[in-house]
C-alpha positions as MATLAB code, in Angstrom:
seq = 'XXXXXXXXXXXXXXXXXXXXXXXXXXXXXXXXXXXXXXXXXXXXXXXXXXXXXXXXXXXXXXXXXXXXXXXXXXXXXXXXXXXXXXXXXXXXXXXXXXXXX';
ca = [
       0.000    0.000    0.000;
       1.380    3.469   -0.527;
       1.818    5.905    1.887;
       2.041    9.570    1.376;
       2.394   12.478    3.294;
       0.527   15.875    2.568;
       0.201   19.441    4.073;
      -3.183   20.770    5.251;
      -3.618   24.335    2.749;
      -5.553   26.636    4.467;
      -5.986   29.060    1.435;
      -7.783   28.366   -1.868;
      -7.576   29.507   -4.954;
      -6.305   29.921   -8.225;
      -3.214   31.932   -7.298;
      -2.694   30.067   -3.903;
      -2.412   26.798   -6.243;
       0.064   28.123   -8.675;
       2.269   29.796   -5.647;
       2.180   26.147   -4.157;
       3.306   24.408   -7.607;
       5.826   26.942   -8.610;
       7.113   27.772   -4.896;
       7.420   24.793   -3.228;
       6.679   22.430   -6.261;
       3.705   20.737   -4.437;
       0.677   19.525   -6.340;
      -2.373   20.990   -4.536;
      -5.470   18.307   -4.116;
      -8.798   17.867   -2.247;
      -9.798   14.886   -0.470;
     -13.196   14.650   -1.006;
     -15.838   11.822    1.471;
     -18.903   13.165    2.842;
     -19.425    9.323    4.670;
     -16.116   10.144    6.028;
     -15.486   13.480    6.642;
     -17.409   16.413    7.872;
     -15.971   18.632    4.637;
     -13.441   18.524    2.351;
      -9.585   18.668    2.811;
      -7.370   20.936    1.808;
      -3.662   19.286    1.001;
      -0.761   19.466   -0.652;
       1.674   16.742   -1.788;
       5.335   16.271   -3.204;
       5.088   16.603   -6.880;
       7.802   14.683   -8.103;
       7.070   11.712   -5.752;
       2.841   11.762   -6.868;
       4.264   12.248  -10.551;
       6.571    9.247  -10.262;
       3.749    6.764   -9.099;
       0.609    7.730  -11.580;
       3.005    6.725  -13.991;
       1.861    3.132  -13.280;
      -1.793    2.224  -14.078;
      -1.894    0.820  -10.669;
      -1.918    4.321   -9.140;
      -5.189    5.246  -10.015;
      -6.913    1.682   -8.716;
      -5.671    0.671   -5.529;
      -6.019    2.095   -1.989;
      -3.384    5.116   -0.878;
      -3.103    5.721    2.962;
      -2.652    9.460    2.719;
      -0.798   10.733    6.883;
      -2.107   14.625    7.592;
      -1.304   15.434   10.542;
      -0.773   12.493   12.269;
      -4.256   11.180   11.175;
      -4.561    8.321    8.144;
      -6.845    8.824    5.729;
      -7.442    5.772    3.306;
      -8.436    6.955    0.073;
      -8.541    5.991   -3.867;
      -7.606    8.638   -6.774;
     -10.294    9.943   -8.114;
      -8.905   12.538  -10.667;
      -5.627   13.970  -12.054;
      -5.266   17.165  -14.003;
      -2.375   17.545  -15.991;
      -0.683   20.421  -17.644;
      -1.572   21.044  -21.177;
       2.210   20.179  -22.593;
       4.645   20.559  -19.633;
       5.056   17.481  -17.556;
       3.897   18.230  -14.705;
       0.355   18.184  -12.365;
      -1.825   20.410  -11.926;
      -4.066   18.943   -9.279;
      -5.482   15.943   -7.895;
      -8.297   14.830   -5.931;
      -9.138   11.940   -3.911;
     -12.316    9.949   -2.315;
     -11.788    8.493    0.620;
     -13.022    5.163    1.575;
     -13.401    2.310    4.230;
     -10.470    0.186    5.387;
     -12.610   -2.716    5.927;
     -13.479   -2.797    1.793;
];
């Protein structure tokens, strides 16, 4: 299973996104779960690390334990945006799901 760690982002927004990519060259995401979670969560992850794994076709289908601040949060990918011809992300969001399934 693979683990990742992300950053809570307590701003939004179009320029808060592109100061996160070109900055600290995070990919900014959402991990979405109303089942799970009271609302949605803001977080950023390594891009070069998230880039390297969707690379296999695996990424996408199997579970991802995602650690925010010391909590777990199991969750599948539910979409990736990419840049129109750089390689790089531009965001990614996630659904988060039971353990037990």
């Amino acid at each position: 299973m693979i683990k990742l760690h992300a950053i809570f982002r307590d701003k939004r927004g179009t320029s808060n996104s592109r100061y996160i990519r070109k900055i600290y060259r995070r990919v900014p995401g959402v991990i979405y779960g109303k089942k799970k979670l009271n609302q949605e969560l803001w977080i950023s992850l390594e891009h070069d690390v998230i880039f390297n794994l969707q690379k296999n076709i695996e990424f996408c289908s199997q579970k991802i334990v995602i650690i925010l601040e010391e909590k777990k949060f199991f969750v599948i990918v539910k979409d990736i945006q990419y840049h129109a011809f750089k390689s790089m992300l531009l965001h990614i969001d996630f659904f988060c799901v039971d353990m037990e399934k």
